[in-house]
Backbone as JSON, one array per atom type, in Angstrom:
{
  "sequence": "IWQKPQNPPSAYYEGFKETFDYLYEEGRQGSPKWIDLLLHCDLGGRPTLMPAFERAIQYAKGREGVWFARRREIRSLLLLPAP",
  "N": [[-78.57, -31.84, 29.13], [-75.98, -31.64, 30.34], [-75.78, -28.95, 30.52], [-77.16, -27.98, 32.63], [-76.82, -26.46, 35.79], [-76.7, -28.14, 38.05], [-75.64, -30.5, 37.15], [-72.61, -32.33, 36.77], [-69.56, -31.55, 34.92], [-68.79, -33.95, 33.79], [-71.05, -35.1, 32.77], [-71.29, -34.11, 30.2], [-69.18, -35.42, 28.88], [-69.93, -38.15, 29.23], [-72.41, -38.21, 27.9], [-71.57, -37.61, 25.27], [-69.85, -39.82, 24.81], [-71.57, -42.08, 24.95], [-73.31, -41.53, 22.79], [-71.45, -41.37, 20.7], [-70.35, -44.02, 20.71], [-72.59, -45.52, 19.95], [-73.15, -44.49, 17.36], [-70.7, -45.01, 16.13], [-70.64, -47.79, 16.04], [-72.79, -48.26, 14.29], [-71.65, -47.16, 12.02], [-69.52, -48.93, 11.61], [-70.95, -51.05, 10.69], [-71.5, -50.4, 8.13], [-72.86, -48.05, 7.6], [-71.88, -45.08, 7.57], [-71.48, -42.42, 9.96], [-71.79, -39.12, 11.45], [-70.72, -36.99, 14.09], [-70.91, -34.1, 16.0], [-68.82, -32.14, 18.1], [-69.82, -30.01, 20.15], [-69.55, -26.81, 21.58], [-70.99, -24.11, 23.01], [-70.14, -20.67, 23.21], [-70.75, -19.44, 25.67], [-70.75, -21.51, 27.45], [-68.54, -23.1, 26.84], [-66.38, -21.66, 27.69], [-66.03, -22.17, 30.31], [-63.76, -23.19, 32.69], [-64.03, -25.62, 34.05], [-65.35, -27.31, 32.33], [-63.65, -27.9, 30.22], [-61.75, -30.11, 30.63], [-63.49, -32.33, 30.32], [-64.34, -31.98, 27.7], [-61.88, -32.26, 26.35], [-61.31, -34.91, 27.04], [-63.34, -36.2, 25.61], [-62.56, -35.7, 22.97], [-60.09, -37.09, 22.92], [-61.03, -39.66, 23.4], [-62.52, -40.22, 21.06], [-60.46, -40.01, 19.18], [-59.07, -42.27, 19.76], [-60.27, -44.35, 18.45], [-60.38, -46.43, 15.59], [-60.37, -45.19, 12.26], [-61.72, -42.8, 12.62], [-62.53, -39.58, 11.61], [-61.48, -36.33, 11.84], [-62.81, -33.5, 10.86], [-62.82, -30.33, 9.19], [-65.26, -27.75, 8.66], [-65.25, -26.93, 5.96], [-64.1, -29.15, 4.73], [-66.04, -31.08, 5.1], [-68.1, -29.94, 3.65], [-66.99, -30.04, 1.05], [-66.9, -32.79, 0.71], [-69.63, -33.44, 0.78], [-70.52, -32.21, -1.5], [-69.66, -33.76, -3.54], [-70.45, -35.83, -6.35], [-72.84, -38.48, -6.09], [-71.84, -41.92, -5.81]],
  "CA": [[-78.32, -32.39, 30.45], [-74.74, -31.1, 30.92], [-75.88, -27.5, 30.66], [-77.8, -27.65, 33.91], [-75.8, -26.23, 36.82], [-76.59, -29.22, 39.03], [-74.94, -31.63, 36.56], [-71.17, -32.12, 36.68], [-69.06, -31.55, 33.54], [-68.67, -35.31, 33.27], [-72.28, -35.42, 32.02], [-70.98, -33.79, 28.81], [-68.37, -36.52, 28.36], [-70.72, -39.38, 29.19], [-73.39, -38.08, 26.81], [-70.84, -37.74, 24.02], [-69.34, -41.19, 24.69], [-72.67, -43.0, 24.63], [-73.75, -41.24, 21.43], [-70.36, -41.76, 19.8], [-70.28, -45.49, 20.62], [-73.74, -45.99, 19.17], [-72.97, -44.13, 15.96], [-69.51, -45.69, 15.64], [-71.03, -49.17, 15.71], [-73.57, -48.2, 13.05], [-70.68, -46.92, 10.96], [-68.79, -50.18, 11.35], [-71.85, -51.95, 10.0], [-71.65, -49.95, 6.75], [-73.62, -46.82, 7.47], [-71.08, -44.06, 8.26], [-72.19, -41.35, 10.67], [-70.94, -38.07, 12.01], [-71.14, -36.39, 15.34], [-70.12, -32.91, 16.26], [-68.48, -31.88, 19.49], [-70.23, -28.62, 20.16], [-69.52, -26.01, 22.8], [-71.35, -22.71, 22.83], [-69.15, -19.82, 23.88], [-71.1, -19.13, 27.06], [-70.46, -22.69, 28.26], [-67.21, -23.61, 26.54], [-65.37, -20.89, 28.38], [-65.92, -22.6, 31.71], [-62.6, -24.06, 32.85], [-64.4, -26.95, 34.55], [-65.86, -28.14, 31.24], [-62.6, -28.22, 29.26], [-61.24, -31.49, 30.74], [-64.47, -33.27, 29.75], [-64.26, -31.78, 26.26], [-60.63, -32.87, 25.9], [-61.48, -36.37, 27.16], [-64.18, -36.65, 24.5], [-61.72, -35.7, 21.76], [-59.14, -38.2, 23.03], [-61.79, -40.91, 23.27], [-62.81, -40.43, 19.64], [-59.18, -40.23, 18.48], [-58.62, -43.63, 20.07], [-60.99, -45.34, 17.63], [-59.9, -46.54, 14.22], [-61.2, -44.68, 11.18], [-62.43, -41.56, 12.95], [-62.03, -38.45, 10.83], [-61.75, -35.01, 12.4], [-62.88, -32.65, 9.67], [-63.27, -28.94, 9.28], [-66.52, -27.56, 7.92], [-65.0, -26.88, 4.51], [-63.85, -30.51, 4.26], [-67.35, -31.75, 5.06], [-68.8, -29.33, 2.51], [-66.43, -30.61, -0.17], [-67.34, -34.19, 0.64], [-71.06, -33.51, 0.49], [-70.78, -31.71, -2.84], [-69.25, -34.75, -4.53], [-71.59, -36.61, -6.89], [-73.03, -39.81, -5.5], [-71.25, -43.01, -6.65]],
  "C": [[-77.1, -31.72, 31.08], [-74.79, -29.6, 31.11], [-76.49, -27.07, 31.99], [-76.74, -27.52, 35.0], [-75.64, -27.39, 37.8], [-75.86, -30.44, 38.47], [-73.44, -31.34, 36.47], [-70.73, -32.11, 35.21], [-68.92, -32.95, 32.95], [-69.93, -35.75, 32.52], [-72.08, -35.12, 30.54], [-70.22, -34.96, 28.18], [-69.2, -37.8, 28.22], [-71.76, -39.34, 28.07], [-72.73, -38.23, 25.45], [-70.43, -39.2, 23.8], [-70.44, -42.17, 24.3], [-73.17, -42.79, 23.2], [-72.71, -41.68, 20.42], [-70.31, -43.27, 19.62], [-71.4, -46.05, 19.77], [-73.53, -45.71, 17.68], [-71.74, -44.81, 15.35], [-69.86, -47.12, 15.23], [-71.89, -49.21, 14.45], [-72.66, -47.99, 11.85], [-69.89, -48.17, 10.61], [-69.65, -51.18, 10.58], [-72.19, -51.46, 8.6], [-72.45, -48.7, 6.54], [-72.9, -45.7, 8.22], [-71.92, -42.93, 8.83], [-71.23, -40.22, 10.98], [-71.57, -37.54, 13.26], [-70.3, -35.14, 15.52], [-69.93, -32.76, 17.77], [-68.66, -30.39, 19.68], [-70.11, -28.0, 21.54], [-69.9, -24.59, 22.45], [-70.41, -21.85, 23.67], [-69.49, -19.52, 25.34], [-70.84, -20.31, 28.0], [-69.04, -23.19, 28.07], [-66.09, -22.85, 27.22], [-65.21, -21.26, 29.84], [-64.74, -23.55, 31.87], [-62.96, -25.48, 33.31], [-64.9, -27.87, 33.45], [-64.75, -28.61, 30.29], [-62.0, -29.62, 29.43], [-62.2, -32.52, 30.14], [-64.46, -33.18, 28.23], [-63.0, -32.46, 25.69], [-60.68, -34.39, 26.0], [-62.3, -36.92, 26.01], [-63.38, -36.7, 23.21], [-60.75, -36.89, 21.8], [-59.83, -39.54, 22.88], [-62.05, -41.21, 21.79], [-61.54, -40.69, 18.85], [-58.65, -41.64, 18.7], [-59.3, -44.72, 19.26], [-60.5, -45.28, 16.2], [-60.9, -45.94, 13.24], [-61.96, -43.4, 11.47], [-61.74, -40.4, 12.24], [-62.45, -37.16, 11.52], [-61.68, -34.02, 11.25], [-63.28, -31.23, 10.03], [-64.55, -28.81, 8.45], [-66.3, -27.57, 6.41], [-64.72, -28.27, 3.94], [-65.16, -31.3, 4.16], [-68.14, -31.23, 3.86], [-68.31, -29.93, 1.21], [-66.87, -32.05, -0.36], [-68.8, -34.29, 0.22], [-71.4, -33.0, -0.92], [-70.32, -32.67, -3.93], [-70.47, -35.48, -5.07], [-71.66, -37.99, -6.24], [-72.44, -40.88, -6.41], [-72.3, -43.81, -7.37]]
}
């Protein structure tokens, strides 16, 4: 949706926020989730999109228990044996 030229950059933020809220609530109910904040280089370089991207990061940082992980940290977590 946010990739279409007729949509404003706020469509990126709104789409992230709605998805994040849904997954965050599922996580609070005992089923942890993850979401990635993805920007392809051809779109992420647009100055008009960066404020929406930064708002999404700040929104997620404002919630308790949110973990910002690097790929290697996720890999290490997933390679652990199941409890």
